[in-house]
Structures are given as structure tokens and as C-alpha cells.
XYZ file of C-alpha atoms in Angstrom:
534
model
C -6.065 -34.497 -12.983
C -5.532 -38.127 -12.009
C -3.120 -40.685 -13.479
C -5.307 -43.771 -13.980
C -2.808 -46.240 -15.429
C -0.123 -47.195 -14.937
C 0.055 -46.032 -11.300
C 2.212 -43.003 -10.449
C 5.890 -43.879 -10.319
C 5.461 -47.105 -12.313
C 8.661 -48.361 -14.007
C 9.022 -47.641 -17.728
C 12.022 -48.696 -19.811
C 13.899 -45.799 -21.375
C 13.073 -45.297 -25.040
C 10.133 -47.722 -24.946
C 6.662 -47.009 -26.295
C 3.999 -47.041 -23.605
C 0.416 -45.887 -23.074
C -0.812 -43.863 -20.121
C -4.353 -42.922 -19.190
C -5.192 -39.650 -17.430
C -8.555 -38.550 -16.066
C -9.331 -34.834 -16.299
C -12.014 -33.433 -13.977
C -13.481 -29.960 -14.381
C -13.679 -28.429 -10.885
C -14.438 -24.885 -12.005
C -17.750 -23.177 -11.204
C -18.971 -21.939 -14.562
C -16.566 -22.684 -17.408
C -16.267 -25.740 -19.638
C -12.915 -27.216 -20.694
C -12.768 -26.955 -24.481
C -9.108 -27.823 -25.094
C -6.216 -29.492 -23.253
C -2.474 -29.462 -23.884
C -0.177 -32.181 -22.472
C 3.574 -31.400 -22.349
C 6.417 -33.779 -21.478
C 9.087 -32.840 -18.963
C 12.246 -31.302 -20.311
C 15.538 -31.334 -18.443
C 19.288 -31.409 -18.730
C 19.463 -35.125 -17.930
C 16.414 -36.428 -19.821
C 16.802 -36.676 -23.597
C 14.136 -37.540 -26.112
C 10.594 -38.480 -25.237
C 7.624 -37.618 -27.413
C 3.931 -38.224 -27.978
C 3.025 -40.656 -30.760
C 0.015 -41.531 -32.868
C -2.410 -44.063 -31.426
C -3.894 -41.798 -28.762
C -7.381 -42.846 -27.567
C -9.544 -39.772 -27.049
C -13.017 -39.266 -25.596
C -15.847 -39.136 -28.107
C -16.104 -35.748 -29.756
C -12.447 -34.810 -29.195
C -9.673 -34.553 -31.812
C -5.912 -34.105 -31.777
C -4.473 -30.920 -33.236
C -0.832 -31.907 -32.719
C 1.606 -34.048 -34.658
C 3.228 -37.337 -33.715
C 6.810 -37.114 -32.480
C 6.458 -33.844 -30.545
C 6.977 -33.118 -26.844
C 3.495 -31.665 -26.528
C 0.080 -32.666 -27.809
C -3.078 -30.559 -27.918
C -6.635 -31.891 -27.966
C -9.886 -30.022 -28.435
C -13.579 -30.724 -28.269
C -15.302 -30.621 -31.632
C -18.491 -29.101 -30.217
C -19.769 -27.313 -27.135
C -21.688 -30.431 -26.066
C -18.483 -32.508 -26.137
C -16.544 -30.103 -23.902
C -15.923 -31.126 -20.274
C -18.766 -29.652 -18.265
C -18.475 -28.371 -14.704
C -18.056 -31.433 -12.469
C -17.576 -33.703 -15.483
C -14.628 -35.967 -16.333
C -12.962 -37.275 -19.487
C -10.194 -39.849 -19.891
C -7.312 -39.423 -22.334
C -5.071 -42.403 -23.213
C -1.780 -41.096 -24.554
C 0.811 -43.099 -26.471
C 4.320 -41.846 -25.853
C 7.953 -42.791 -26.201
C 9.752 -42.538 -22.898
C 12.830 -40.359 -22.632
C 16.369 -41.508 -21.797
C 18.870 -40.424 -19.149
C 22.271 -41.434 -17.719
C 20.624 -43.340 -14.832
C 17.206 -44.205 -13.413
C 15.167 -41.043 -12.996
C 11.587 -39.919 -12.545
C 9.915 -38.352 -15.581
C 6.712 -36.367 -15.427
C 4.363 -34.381 -17.573
C 5.929 -30.921 -17.459
C 2.486 -29.406 -17.327
C -1.082 -29.944 -18.427
C -2.983 -26.830 -19.492
C -6.729 -26.540 -19.924
C -8.512 -23.897 -21.988
C -11.820 -22.794 -20.422
C -14.801 -21.070 -21.975
C -18.164 -19.878 -20.622
C -20.400 -19.747 -23.681
C -18.705 -20.911 -26.864
C -15.839 -22.930 -28.293
C -13.366 -20.065 -28.300
C -11.151 -20.437 -25.228
C -11.035 -17.458 -22.900
C -8.814 -18.613 -20.057
C -5.945 -21.017 -19.584
C -5.039 -22.801 -16.378
C -2.492 -25.440 -15.446
C -4.006 -28.592 -13.955
C -2.634 -30.058 -10.743
C -1.286 -33.541 -9.997
C 0.437 -34.195 -13.328
C 1.517 -37.784 -13.964
C 4.888 -39.355 -13.233
C 6.770 -42.574 -13.983
C 10.263 -43.968 -13.325
C 12.597 -44.344 -16.290
C 14.651 -47.563 -16.120
C 18.173 -47.584 -17.605
C 18.468 -51.314 -18.347
C 16.166 -53.825 -20.003
C 16.101 -57.608 -19.810
C 15.012 -58.342 -23.362
C 15.149 -62.133 -22.955
C 15.084 -64.355 -19.855
C 15.112 -67.829 -21.325
C 16.085 -71.389 -20.441
C 18.203 -73.064 -23.120
C 19.733 -76.505 -23.601
C 23.482 -77.060 -23.624
C 23.681 -76.203 -27.331
C 21.986 -72.851 -26.763
C 18.536 -73.624 -28.209
C 15.550 -72.298 -26.207
C 13.697 -75.023 -24.268
C 10.569 -75.096 -22.112
C 11.084 -78.675 -20.928
C 14.056 -80.678 -19.753
C 14.776 -84.387 -19.296
C 15.445 -85.051 -15.602
C 19.107 -85.662 -14.815
C 20.391 -83.413 -17.590
C 21.766 -79.859 -17.534
C 20.343 -76.586 -18.808
C 21.246 -72.909 -18.776
C 19.292 -69.782 -17.872
C 20.313 -66.810 -20.042
C 19.412 -63.180 -19.249
C 20.008 -60.805 -22.167
C 20.477 -57.233 -20.933
C 20.416 -54.053 -23.049
C 21.619 -50.635 -21.900
C 18.810 -48.211 -22.795
C 20.372 -45.234 -21.016
C 22.571 -42.461 -22.412
C 25.594 -43.425 -20.295
C 27.995 -46.343 -19.914
C 26.822 -48.853 -17.265
C 29.420 -51.043 -15.527
C 29.414 -54.177 -13.384
C 25.962 -55.342 -14.483
C 24.492 -58.293 -12.594
C 21.063 -59.627 -11.681
C 19.332 -59.002 -8.392
C 19.046 -61.348 -6.665
C 22.153 -63.164 -7.874
C 21.415 -65.947 -8.795
C 17.784 -65.194 -9.702
C 15.004 -66.208 -7.329
C 13.479 -69.554 -8.270
C 9.928 -70.806 -7.842
C 9.770 -74.641 -7.802
C 6.972 -77.175 -7.900
C 6.897 -80.944 -7.468
C 10.124 -82.679 -6.462
C 12.488 -80.366 -8.337
C 15.794 -79.595 -6.602
C 18.329 -77.151 -8.042
C 21.784 -76.118 -6.799
C 21.831 -72.856 -4.866
C 25.114 -71.817 -6.476
C 24.972 -72.328 -10.240
C 27.983 -71.550 -12.380
C 27.720 -67.916 -13.561
C 29.327 -66.423 -16.680
C 29.159 -62.995 -18.332
C 29.514 -61.939 -21.932
C 31.373 -59.620 -22.124
C 33.355 -60.190 -18.933
C 32.976 -57.987 -16.918
C 29.529 -56.956 -18.109
C 29.968 -53.280 -18.982
C 27.743 -51.820 -21.705
C 27.759 -48.571 -23.662
C 24.406 -47.048 -24.704
C 22.531 -49.443 -26.993
C 24.853 -52.398 -26.354
C 23.682 -55.755 -25.049
C 25.275 -58.558 -23.093
C 24.305 -61.801 -21.388
C 24.416 -63.342 -17.926
C 24.300 -67.151 -17.971
C 23.504 -69.493 -15.076
C 24.288 -73.230 -15.515
C 22.124 -75.754 -13.614
C 22.033 -79.555 -13.415
C 18.794 -81.380 -12.596
C 18.399 -84.559 -10.578
C 17.228 -87.826 -12.198
C 14.317 -87.857 -9.740
C 13.114 -84.327 -10.557
C 9.497 -84.059 -11.676
C 7.927 -80.589 -11.705
C 8.611 -77.100 -12.975
C 10.765 -74.040 -12.245
C 10.481 -70.303 -12.989
C 13.125 -67.638 -12.329
C 12.658 -63.948 -11.369
C 15.174 -61.074 -11.209
C 15.982 -57.564 -12.393
C 19.244 -56.226 -13.831
C 21.361 -53.587 -12.084
C 24.731 -51.946 -12.391
C 27.280 -52.070 -9.559
C 25.979 -48.809 -8.030
C 22.317 -49.783 -8.079
C 21.490 -46.462 -9.790
C 20.804 -48.135 -13.147
C 18.236 -50.936 -12.992
C 15.609 -52.717 -15.082
C 12.007 -53.698 -14.657
C 11.683 -57.039 -12.848
C 11.391 -59.936 -15.301
C 10.318 -63.557 -15.036
C 11.688 -66.344 -17.180
C 9.667 -68.915 -19.041
C 8.534 -71.939 -17.026
C 10.768 -74.987 -17.447
C 9.119 -78.401 -17.034
C 11.338 -81.276 -15.822
C 10.504 -85.008 -16.157
C 11.723 -88.271 -17.759
C 9.059 -88.139 -20.522
C 8.737 -84.534 -21.693
C 7.189 -82.382 -24.379
C 8.174 -78.972 -25.698
C 6.191 -76.562 -27.854
C 7.410 -74.177 -30.535
C 5.310 -71.730 -32.580
C 6.703 -70.686 -35.980
C 6.734 -67.793 -36.535
C 6.316 -66.411 -33.006
C 4.828 -63.126 -34.239
C 2.033 -63.377 -36.799
C -0.032 -60.828 -38.745
C -3.768 -61.039 -39.369
C -4.694 -63.769 -41.915
C -1.158 -65.214 -41.780
C -0.695 -68.964 -41.201
C 1.609 -70.411 -38.566
C 2.691 -73.828 -37.247
C 2.624 -75.271 -33.737
C 5.094 -78.113 -33.115
C 4.989 -80.451 -30.113
C 8.312 -82.299 -29.718
C 8.818 -85.281 -27.391
C 11.842 -86.677 -25.550
C 12.098 -90.074 -23.861
C 14.491 -90.146 -20.903
C 13.576 -93.698 -19.896
C 15.619 -96.814 -20.639
C 12.709 -98.365 -22.544
C 10.576 -97.392 -25.545
C 7.241 -95.565 -25.347
C 4.567 -96.673 -27.838
C 1.140 -95.560 -29.121
C 1.627 -91.872 -28.299
C -1.191 -89.384 -28.884
C -1.044 -85.604 -28.283
C -3.273 -82.991 -26.661
C -3.106 -79.295 -27.543
C -5.153 -76.263 -26.455
C -4.809 -72.506 -26.875
C -5.194 -69.822 -24.238
C -8.641 -68.296 -23.804
C -9.466 -65.643 -26.372
C -6.621 -66.457 -28.747
C -7.354 -64.777 -32.134
C -6.800 -67.948 -34.136
C -8.530 -70.315 -36.549
C -7.721 -74.038 -36.708
C -6.619 -75.322 -40.119
C -5.212 -78.856 -39.709
C -3.383 -81.337 -37.460
C -2.038 -83.070 -35.604
C 0.311 -84.590 -38.147
C 0.835 -87.473 -37.579
C -2.190 -88.375 -35.511
C -0.157 -90.956 -33.551
C 3.529 -91.813 -32.975
C 3.916 -95.575 -32.974
C 7.258 -95.768 -31.146
C 9.511 -93.269 -29.346
C 12.760 -95.101 -28.720
C 14.529 -95.049 -25.370
C 16.746 -91.948 -25.176
C 15.243 -90.406 -28.315
C 14.856 -86.636 -28.194
C 12.721 -84.054 -29.975
C 15.528 -83.392 -32.449
C 14.248 -86.345 -34.480
C 11.409 -85.766 -36.958
C 9.947 -89.050 -35.679
C 9.328 -87.419 -32.294
C 7.012 -84.515 -33.129
C 3.411 -83.521 -33.868
C 2.443 -80.449 -35.923
C -0.709 -78.304 -36.262
C -1.547 -75.434 -38.628
C -3.449 -72.319 -37.532
C -4.259 -68.886 -38.906
C -4.535 -65.532 -37.158
C -8.140 -64.380 -37.353
C -9.295 -61.160 -35.713
C -7.925 -59.690 -32.538
C -5.938 -56.481 -32.289
C -2.207 -55.771 -32.716
C -0.340 -56.613 -29.545
C -2.660 -59.444 -28.485
C -0.682 -62.371 -27.098
C -1.559 -66.022 -26.636
C 0.004 -69.384 -25.816
C -0.524 -73.068 -26.453
C -0.500 -75.791 -23.807
C 0.092 -79.428 -24.691
C 1.064 -82.877 -23.526
C 1.326 -86.406 -24.858
C 0.310 -89.818 -23.515
C 1.778 -93.208 -24.378
C 2.526 -96.675 -23.001
C 5.881 -97.827 -21.657
C 7.248 -100.929 -23.385
C 8.360 -102.505 -20.118
C 7.018 -104.713 -17.356
C 3.453 -103.709 -16.446
C 3.164 -101.502 -19.563
C 2.640 -98.308 -17.539
C 0.644 -95.403 -18.966
C 2.966 -92.395 -19.260
C 1.967 -88.757 -19.728
C 4.245 -85.765 -20.116
C 3.689 -82.826 -17.781
C 1.690 -80.035 -19.387
C 4.002 -77.606 -21.137
C 3.170 -74.098 -22.335
C 4.673 -72.457 -25.379
C 6.494 -69.131 -25.329
C 4.113 -66.231 -25.936
C 3.016 -65.689 -29.520
C 2.112 -62.149 -30.565
C -0.592 -61.054 -32.958
C 1.460 -58.476 -34.822
C 0.049 -55.490 -36.598
C -0.113 -51.751 -36.958
C -2.779 -49.071 -36.514
C -2.286 -46.466 -39.250
C -4.301 -43.258 -39.282
C -4.868 -40.877 -42.168
C -5.090 -37.091 -41.937
C -7.196 -35.361 -42.936
C -9.911 -37.984 -42.812
C -12.381 -35.710 -44.631
C -11.967 -33.409 -47.613
C -14.069 -31.692 -50.249
C -14.910 -32.988 -53.701
C -13.024 -31.726 -56.768
C -10.341 -30.045 -54.641
C -6.842 -29.364 -55.947
C -3.498 -30.204 -54.347
C -4.882 -32.210 -51.445
C -2.217 -33.890 -49.321
C -3.048 -37.057 -47.353
C -0.687 -38.352 -44.669
C -0.721 -41.858 -43.191
C 1.043 -42.284 -39.841
C 1.748 -45.180 -37.506
C 4.206 -46.389 -34.881
C 5.900 -49.750 -35.312
C 4.833 -50.674 -31.784
C 3.468 -54.170 -32.371
C 5.165 -55.142 -35.595
C 6.960 -58.454 -36.017
C 10.183 -56.755 -37.084
C 11.599 -53.663 -38.800
C 9.405 -52.313 -41.611
C 11.006 -52.327 -45.033
C 8.166 -51.327 -47.370
C 4.791 -49.550 -47.286
C 2.510 -49.462 -50.325
C -0.693 -47.428 -50.626
C -3.406 -48.458 -53.086
C -5.226 -45.430 -54.510
C -8.974 -45.774 -55.180
C -10.577 -44.618 -58.395
C -11.221 -40.889 -58.727
C -8.039 -39.637 -57.030
C -5.445 -38.073 -59.353
C -1.857 -38.420 -58.153
C 0.770 -36.096 -59.637
C 3.858 -38.132 -58.621
C 4.452 -35.995 -55.502
C 5.019 -38.200 -52.425
C 7.419 -38.304 -49.496
C 7.963 -39.996 -46.137
C 9.316 -39.038 -42.716
C 10.757 -42.075 -40.917
C 12.365 -42.046 -37.482
C 15.803 -43.645 -37.365
C 18.015 -44.803 -34.532
C 21.154 -42.684 -34.337
C 23.780 -44.896 -32.645
C 25.033 -44.851 -30.011
C 22.535 -42.269 -28.792
C 19.043 -43.782 -28.408
C 17.367 -40.589 -29.675
C 15.386 -40.764 -32.907
C 16.363 -38.883 -36.044
C 13.794 -38.366 -38.845
C 14.845 -39.050 -42.414
C 13.349 -38.740 -45.896
C 15.608 -41.427 -47.344
C 12.893 -43.925 -48.361
C 12.504 -44.360 -52.125
C 9.122 -43.767 -53.818
C 8.175 -45.907 -56.830
C 5.134 -47.238 -58.658
C 1.965 -45.452 -59.700
C -0.795 -47.495 -58.086
C -0.005 -48.649 -55.523
C 2.470 -45.979 -54.488
C 5.397 -47.841 -52.919
C 7.736 -46.476 -50.250
C 10.864 -48.639 -49.819
C 13.601 -48.327 -47.184
C 17.238 -48.388 -48.285
C 19.331 -50.985 -46.451
C 19.846 -49.937 -42.845
C 17.026 -47.366 -42.952
C 14.110 -49.615 -41.990
C 11.458 -48.456 -39.528
C 12.605 -50.107 -36.313
C 10.388 -51.393 -33.500
C 9.189 -48.495 -31.364
C 9.779 -45.861 -34.052
C 7.190 -43.826 -35.979
C 6.739 -42.858 -39.600
C 4.453 -40.860 -41.847
C 3.830 -41.320 -45.574
C 2.371 -38.456 -47.597
C 0.842 -38.297 -51.081
C -0.224 -35.050 -52.762
C -3.212 -35.423 -55.107
C -3.754 -33.017 -57.976
C -7.507 -33.634 -57.730
C -9.849 -35.290 -55.269
C -12.868 -37.192 -56.656
C -15.777 -35.208 -58.025
C -18.243 -37.610 -56.411
C -18.873 -37.473 -52.671
C -18.529 -40.692 -50.671
C -16.187 -42.816 -48.576
C -12.993 -43.893 -50.355
C -10.830 -46.757 -49.110
C -7.031 -46.709 -49.266
C -5.372 -50.057 -48.521
C -1.937 -49.946 -46.891
C 0.271 -53.014 -47.305
C 2.963 -52.963 -44.622
C 5.856 -55.388 -45.161
C 8.552 -56.171 -42.616
C 12.161 -57.231 -43.125
C 11.240 -60.945 -43.139
C 8.868 -60.438 -46.075
C 5.726 -60.940 -43.967
C 3.039 -58.339 -44.623
C -0.423 -57.225 -43.618
C -3.066 -55.135 -45.353
C -4.631 -52.301 -43.340
C -7.651 -50.462 -44.778
C -8.059 -46.739 -44.157
C -10.802 -44.443 -45.418
C -11.244 -40.800 -46.375
C -14.656 -39.171 -46.622
C -15.176 -36.837 -49.585
C -17.879 -34.237 -48.976
C -19.743 -32.230 -51.599
C -17.712 -29.220 -52.618
C -18.108 -26.150 -50.386
C -20.045 -28.137 -47.814
C -19.214 -25.971 -44.869
C -15.472 -25.850 -44.388
C -12.009 -26.073 -45.829
C -10.036 -29.220 -46.413
C -8.141 -29.080 -43.130
C -9.463 -28.602 -39.624
C -8.679 -25.069 -38.518
C -6.690 -25.601 -35.345
C -4.710 -22.395 -35.479
C -6.691 -20.583 -32.813
C -6.312 -23.400 -30.311
C -2.601 -23.808 -30.969
C -2.089 -20.090 -30.415
C -3.968 -20.310 -27.118
C -1.119 -22.388 -25.705
C 1.816 -20.441 -27.125
């Protein structure tokens, strides 16, 4: 077996949700691989870690395991789909990384293959070689942002003024980490143009000293002052570490900060947007010259492939006068556009790049253009729910359907999930949910059934305060139907997923109803394959 991506030993933040792709090759002489079981490493130091929904399987393969477990079993649905001698298949697994007291390597404990010579019943099990590995990182830099002197994020700065670089660090490990700094200290800086920065910025910690218990966060702040002649851009790079160097983070890069006398900055509101949701792009201008700038027009473009649709803007189309010393705080110093998310997939990211051009109201009336500035990354939020079983028989009694998803690319904690029931399905008021919760201060997940069920159609699952589905956690929502439809066909169930801000998205799912007694029961019989690996 080969680990395709990420490469072996790649850094992964403890407790984070990640995807890994493995290629399985059948090197046996006569037997096909009809089932495979992946198991995560267990150990005294490593806590947590589980497989989640969202796994991408080869065509003709299905999962027979449940989300949130340390092992996951997959099987071919037919003899033709099994891995033939000399053949390969790739499996992309979604998993939540484990946690430990310090940086440590985590692996797949083992990968077992079930072989068969003539039919789908497995006859022989073997452990595959070269199981995957990755390095669990104890710390995470969750934000590496330049801010102005009032603490507001900025991507541009008037030359001659001061700014701060703030690294927000979270302890994702299971142990207390002390003496946290960046490496290098101060962060490495990449400069362009004529920008000059002091080599020894003022450094402050919050708390001081920066010692964090599991789940706690703190900040490291670097204060810089630019030169009045600076024109260009800067970017900073560093990773976080404790005083021993045994607890570290993945290397992070800050946003790019543009420095000039006539500058623009871009903000996208909100910065995470669901499909069909509208959002606003604002280009703010600041004039660091001693004279006015007149007749200003903007330019704005999105990154290639951005899943967006233009609605309106810019508003206004022109700024008549930007007074000397006026900053983007004024409503007279901004342009705005409206867009809508259209298409794409959850997790897609994109940016906007913009500038503005005007004329200096001074001798010679020079043409002035701001340096190009790029917005912070905007995320196309969303979820990928699955329903099990996806097929059932007509006119069946007591059929349970379960919708599952991981809040991997949501825009915030999930507060409510509603499921719209199509005609023909008879619900008997039996419904429940299993929602992973954070159990402070330990980063492990604890499932709970505390969400409240209400409504009749749609069926609404609502989180009590403090019990929302957090980013990176998984949940399942189950409804038991007294009767399935008498008519065969494909039935659509719409899930409306609403986060804590009130923003929501609608995700369609479908269940196929087959004619009664059409060749099988209502649930895929996976018992034999599960027993093969016991």
C-alpha cells in the first residue's frame, strides 16, 4: 500500500479534520481483494482520532463502518469491482487526527485485506505493508494577521505609520505547553520594493509568559514602524514552538501587507459564504499625501475559478475627492460591490484583488494609483451530508434513515438542522440525533443526544445553548418512518443546515424506493464482512 497524499510524515494539527489518499495494489497471484479494513493507531500517548463521513471510494465500493470509529471497513459490491491481481484502487479517507502531550508520529495501526479466489465471500485475510504515517503537531497558529494600531485587521498601510503583526496560537495537545514563541523570532519577512522594517520589533505576549493549557489560546504581537519612503509589500513566515521545541505548529504565512502613500484595502463581508448567499466586497482608500486626490475610479477582479456571480457595483462609480490625510474609516472613501456564491464545492476559497486610480490636486496633477491589494481568503462554506440507507423497499414498516455530516467547511457552529419529508413517507414522531461535543479541557469528542426535536414537516433538530455542532465535529440525525412510500421512485429530502449566525444552506439528499421484495432487505448485509475482521 502507498500513501499518495499528503506525503508520509506530513504535519497534521492535533484534533483537525484532514483527508488522506492511499493506493492499494493487489500483488497476490490468484486472489482478488474484496474488502479492506483501515485501523488507526492506538497508544498510551495518543488520544482520540477517528474516521469520519466524507470518504471518497473507488467506483463499486461501499463503506460498512460508521463515522466516528477508529476503524473503517470497505467492500466491493460485485466481483467485477474487486481489486484484481496486479490492479490498484485509491481510497481517500476523511479522519480526525488524534491528540498527544507533544508532537508525535501517528500511523495507521494496520490495514487488512480480505482475499477471495472465486466469489465475494472472503477466504483469507492479510495485513498490507507500508501503512501510512503523519506527524501530529501540538500547537496551531489560527491567525497570523497584520492589524492597525487599534487592532483592526489591515492588508495595506500608509507609509510612515505603524502596524502590528499578531500571531494567535492555540494549544491542541493534551498537555500544558510553556514558554511559547515563534521560530524564527521575530518571524522571517519577505519584502518587495523599497520597504525597510526594523530587525528588532517590540514583542509582547498575552498572557505573559505565554503558557497554555489544552484548548487555550494566546497571542504574540510584533510592533513595526514603516518609513515614509516605503513603497512595496511584506509577508511574514514562522511556526510556533514551546521552550523545549517538542511542541510545535505547522509553518504559517501571514497575509501580505501593502505599504504606500495612497493605499487601498479590501474586506469581504461575510468572509465565509454558503451557496446562493449574497456577500459584499468593500474597497477602502487612504490618502497619506499632503494634498487631495480627485476623480478616483476603482478596479476589482476575483481569483480564477471563484464560484461567484456578480450582482451590482461599484457604488459609487467614482469618488470625486479624497481629502489629504483621509482614511478608509470614512464612508466617503470606499467602493462596494455585491456578489453571490454560485456553484463550487464546500471548502473552495477565493480572493479579490483591487486598486484605485486618481489625480493629485497639486502641481503637475500627477496620476496616482494604489498598489494592487488582495483580500483575505473568502471560503465557500457548506456541508456534504449523506443518508443511509440510500435505498429501501416500498411499503416497508419501521424504516430508519440517518443523515450524517462533519462540520468541516461550515462558517461556524451549527445550531439547527431541519429535514423536509417528501410525500408518501409516514413519520411516527420517533427521531433522535448524535452530536459530537467538545469536552473541555480535553480535546476529545463526546457524543450527546441533547438536541431537541420539534415540528412535523420539516422535522427540526435544535441545539441547546452551548451544545452546537462545532467546527471539525460530526453529527448524525435519524428519523424512523412507520411506512415507506408504496410507489417506487427517487424521493428527495432537503436538509436546511443553519449556523449560529443565522446563515443557512439547503442540501438535497435522495433515497431510492424499490418495488417491494425486489431482491434484498432494507439494509445492506455487511455482517459477514465485519466478522471477517474481528
